[in-house]
Amino acid sequence: TPYVSKNPKEFWRRWHITLSQWLRDYIYLALGGNRKYLRNILIVFAGCGLWHGASWSFIVWGLYHAALVIGYRLTKRWWDVLPSGVQILLCFIFVSFGWPLFYTDFSGYLMLLETVFMPVNWKPFIYGWLDIPYVVMVFFWTFLPAIKFPSFHRFLNWVVSMAPAQAIMIVAAIMSFYATKTFI
């Protein structure tokens, strides 16, 4: 469950575990580990981006994650005292802003950032009213494992594991296929 990580460093411990461990063992530690932390993190994440594809957007994606990890290290004493829900939300938001670099070029990414951060251009309903239940389903699908409701825990596990809930997610995903690009 990488999306319930409290910080970017934890995210990378949970995300693509074999690649993360390989990068740590064979690049980061080979370069000297913490002795040259800033340089080594930049090299490791640039290499991680290059491993994903031979495009500048992948390298920038890697450097973006390097900036997240370095930024967390610099703000660790302030970050770690935040409530855990705030930490998870911030980490999720920061990580999510890097994903569009995987499927768009720089001009598309800049247009996305402009759309998100310029209220004049913001269009909350791309697909119409289907967006609201779709966003709610994706939110619960992503974060439900981290939510602790002792009295409802068994009930929530049952709801999440129900075949109809999964069928609804699959149908919602299929309905959004026309607007997506394939990765590989």
CSV table of C-alpha atoms in Angstrom, one decimal:
chain,number,residue,atom,x,y,z
A,1,THR,CA,0.0,0.0,0.0
A,2,PRO,CA,2.4,2.7,-1.2
A,3,TYR,CA,-0.3,5.4,-1.3
A,4,VAL,CA,-0.7,5.4,2.4
A,5,SER,CA,2.9,6.3,3.0
A,6,LYS,CA,3.5,9.2,5.3
A,7,ASN,CA,6.5,10.6,3.4
A,8,PRO,CA,8.3,10.2,0.0
A,9,LYS,CA,11.1,8.1,1.6
A,10,GLU,CA,8.5,5.6,2.9
A,11,PHE,CA,6.7,5.7,-0.5
A,12,TRP,CA,9.8,4.5,-2.2
A,13,ARG,CA,10.3,1.7,0.3
A,14,ARG,CA,6.8,0.5,-0.6
A,15,TRP,CA,6.7,1.3,-4.3
A,16,HIS,CA,8.3,-1.1,-6.7
A,17,ILE,CA,10.2,-2.8,-3.9
A,18,THR,CA,12.6,-4.9,-6.1
A,19,LEU,CA,13.7,-1.9,-8.2
A,20,SER,CA,14.0,0.4,-5.1
A,21,GLN,CA,16.2,-2.2,-3.3
A,22,TRP,CA,18.3,-2.8,-6.5
A,23,LEU,CA,18.9,1.0,-6.9
A,24,ARG,CA,19.8,1.3,-3.2
A,25,ASP,CA,22.1,-1.7,-3.2
A,26,TYR,CA,23.9,-1.3,-6.5
A,27,ILE,CA,23.9,2.4,-7.1
A,28,TYR,CA,23.2,4.4,-3.9
A,29,LEU,CA,25.5,2.3,-1.7
A,30,ALA,CA,28.1,1.8,-4.4
A,31,LEU,CA,28.3,5.6,-4.8
A,32,GLY,CA,29.0,6.0,-1.0
A,33,GLY,CA,25.5,6.1,0.4
A,34,ASN,CA,24.9,8.9,2.9
A,35,ARG,CA,28.4,10.4,2.6
A,36,LYS,CA,27.3,12.3,-0.5
A,37,TYR,CA,23.6,12.1,0.1
A,38,LEU,CA,22.4,14.9,-2.3
A,39,ARG,CA,24.5,13.8,-5.2
A,40,ASN,CA,23.7,10.2,-4.8
A,41,ILE,CA,20.0,10.7,-4.5
A,42,LEU,CA,20.0,12.8,-7.6
A,43,ILE,CA,22.0,10.1,-9.5
A,44,VAL,CA,19.8,7.2,-8.2
A,45,PHE,CA,16.5,8.8,-9.2
A,46,ALA,CA,17.8,10.1,-12.5
A,47,GLY,CA,18.8,6.5,-13.2
A,48,CYS,CA,15.4,5.3,-12.0
A,49,GLY,CA,13.8,7.6,-14.5
A,50,LEU,CA,16.1,6.5,-17.3
A,51,TRP,CA,15.4,2.9,-16.4
A,52,HIS,CA,11.7,3.6,-17.1
A,53,GLY,CA,12.3,5.1,-20.5
A,54,ALA,CA,14.7,6.9,-22.8
A,55,SER,CA,12.8,10.2,-22.7
A,56,TRP,CA,13.5,13.5,-20.9
A,57,SER,CA,10.2,13.3,-19.2
A,58,PHE,CA,11.2,10.1,-17.4
A,59,ILE,CA,14.4,11.6,-16.2
A,60,VAL,CA,12.6,14.7,-15.0
A,61,TRP,CA,10.1,12.4,-13.3
A,62,GLY,CA,13.1,10.7,-11.5
A,63,LEU,CA,14.6,14.1,-10.5
A,64,TYR,CA,11.1,15.2,-9.3
A,65,HIS,CA,11.1,12.2,-6.9
A,66,ALA,CA,14.7,13.0,-5.9
A,67,ALA,CA,13.5,16.5,-5.0
A,68,LEU,CA,10.6,15.0,-3.0
A,69,VAL,CA,13.0,12.7,-1.0
A,70,ILE,CA,15.5,15.5,-0.5
A,71,GLY,CA,12.8,17.9,0.5
A,72,TYR,CA,11.4,15.4,3.0
A,73,ARG,CA,14.9,15.0,4.5
A,74,LEU,CA,15.2,18.8,4.8
A,75,THR,CA,11.8,19.2,6.4
A,76,LYS,CA,11.7,16.0,8.4
A,77,ARG,CA,11.5,17.6,11.8
A,78,TRP,CA,8.4,19.6,10.7
A,79,TRP,CA,6.9,17.0,8.5
A,80,ASP,CA,7.0,14.2,11.1
A,81,VAL,CA,5.1,16.2,13.8
A,82,LEU,CA,2.1,16.6,11.5
A,83,PRO,CA,-0.9,14.3,12.1
A,84,SER,CA,-0.5,11.1,10.2
A,85,GLY,CA,-3.6,11.7,8.0
A,86,VAL,CA,-2.1,15.1,6.9
A,87,GLN,CA,1.3,13.4,6.1
A,88,ILE,CA,-0.4,10.7,4.0
A,89,LEU,CA,-2.5,13.3,2.1
A,90,LEU,CA,0.5,15.5,1.4
A,91,CYS,CA,2.6,12.6,0.3
A,92,PHE,CA,-0.2,11.3,-2.0
A,93,ILE,CA,-0.6,14.8,-3.5
A,94,PHE,CA,3.1,15.3,-4.1
A,95,VAL,CA,3.6,11.8,-5.6
A,96,SER,CA,0.5,12.2,-7.8
A,97,PHE,CA,1.8,15.4,-9.3
A,98,GLY,CA,4.7,13.4,-10.7
A,99,TRP,CA,2.7,10.7,-12.5
A,100,PRO,CA,1.6,12.8,-15.5
A,101,LEU,CA,5.3,13.0,-16.5
A,102,PHE,CA,4.9,9.3,-17.4
A,103,TYR,CA,2.3,9.8,-20.1
A,104,THR,CA,2.7,13.4,-21.3
A,105,ASP,CA,5.4,15.7,-22.7
A,106,PHE,CA,6.5,18.9,-21.0
A,107,SER,CA,4.0,21.1,-22.7
A,108,GLY,CA,1.2,18.8,-21.7
A,109,TYR,CA,2.5,18.6,-18.2
A,110,LEU,CA,2.7,22.4,-18.0
A,111,MET,CA,-0.9,22.7,-19.3
A,112,LEU,CA,-2.0,20.2,-16.6
A,113,LEU,CA,-0.3,22.3,-13.9
A,114,GLU,CA,-1.9,25.5,-15.3
A,115,THR,CA,-5.3,23.8,-15.3
A,116,VAL,CA,-4.9,22.6,-11.7
A,117,PHE,CA,-3.4,25.8,-10.3
A,118,MET,CA,-5.2,28.5,-12.3
A,119,PRO,CA,-8.8,28.6,-11.0
A,120,VAL,CA,-10.0,30.3,-14.1
A,121,ASN,CA,-9.1,27.2,-16.2
A,122,TRP,CA,-10.3,24.6,-13.7
A,123,LYS,CA,-13.0,22.2,-15.0
A,124,PRO,CA,-13.8,19.8,-12.2
A,125,PHE,CA,-16.2,17.6,-14.2
A,126,ILE,CA,-14.4,16.2,-17.2
A,127,TYR,CA,-16.8,13.2,-17.7
A,128,GLY,CA,-19.9,14.9,-16.2
A,129,TRP,CA,-21.7,13.7,-13.2
A,130,LEU,CA,-20.0,10.3,-13.4
A,131,ASP,CA,-16.9,12.0,-12.0
A,132,ILE,CA,-18.3,12.2,-8.4
A,133,PRO,CA,-19.0,8.5,-7.8
A,134,TYR,CA,-15.9,7.6,-9.7
A,135,VAL,CA,-13.6,9.8,-7.6
A,136,VAL,CA,-15.3,8.6,-4.4
A,137,MET,CA,-14.8,4.9,-5.4
A,138,VAL,CA,-11.1,5.5,-6.3
A,139,PHE,CA,-10.6,7.4,-3.0
A,140,PHE,CA,-12.0,4.5,-1.0
A,141,TRP,CA,-10.2,1.9,-3.1
A,142,THR,CA,-6.9,3.6,-2.5
A,143,PHE,CA,-7.2,4.7,1.1
A,144,LEU,CA,-9.5,2.2,2.7
A,145,PRO,CA,-6.7,-0.2,3.8
A,146,ALA,CA,-5.3,2.7,5.9
A,147,ILE,CA,-8.5,3.7,7.6
A,148,LYS,CA,-9.0,2.2,11.0
A,149,PHE,CA,-12.6,1.8,12.1
A,150,PRO,CA,-12.5,-0.9,14.9
A,151,SER,CA,-16.2,-1.4,15.0
A,152,PHE,CA,-16.7,-1.4,11.2
A,153,HIS,CA,-13.4,-3.1,10.3
A,154,ARG,CA,-14.9,-6.5,9.5
A,155,PHE,CA,-17.7,-4.8,7.6
A,156,LEU,CA,-15.4,-2.6,5.5
A,157,ASN,CA,-13.2,-5.6,4.6
A,158,TRP,CA,-16.3,-7.4,3.4
A,159,VAL,CA,-17.4,-4.4,1.3
A,160,VAL,CA,-13.9,-4.0,-0.2
A,161,SER,CA,-13.7,-7.6,-1.1
A,162,MET,CA,-17.1,-7.8,-2.6
A,163,ALA,CA,-17.2,-8.8,-6.3
A,164,PRO,CA,-19.8,-6.1,-7.1
A,165,ALA,CA,-17.6,-3.3,-5.8
A,166,GLN,CA,-14.8,-4.6,-7.9
A,167,ALA,CA,-17.1,-4.9,-10.9
A,168,ILE,CA,-18.1,-1.3,-10.5
A,169,MET,CA,-14.4,-0.2,-10.4
A,170,ILE,CA,-13.7,-2.2,-13.6
A,171,VAL,CA,-16.7,-0.7,-15.4
A,172,ALA,CA,-15.7,2.8,-14.3
A,173,ALA,CA,-12.1,2.2,-15.5
A,174,ILE,CA,-13.4,0.8,-18.9
A,175,MET,CA,-15.6,3.9,-19.3
A,176,SER,CA,-12.5,6.1,-18.9
A,177,PHE,CA,-10.3,4.2,-21.4
A,178,TYR,CA,-11.1,6.5,-24.3
A,179,ALA,CA,-9.3,9.3,-22.6
A,180,THR,CA,-6.1,7.5,-21.7
A,181,LYS,CA,-3.0,6.6,-23.5
A,182,THR,CA,-1.2,3.3,-23.2
A,183,PHE,CA,2.1,3.2,-21.3
A,184,ILE,CA,4.0,0.6,-23.2
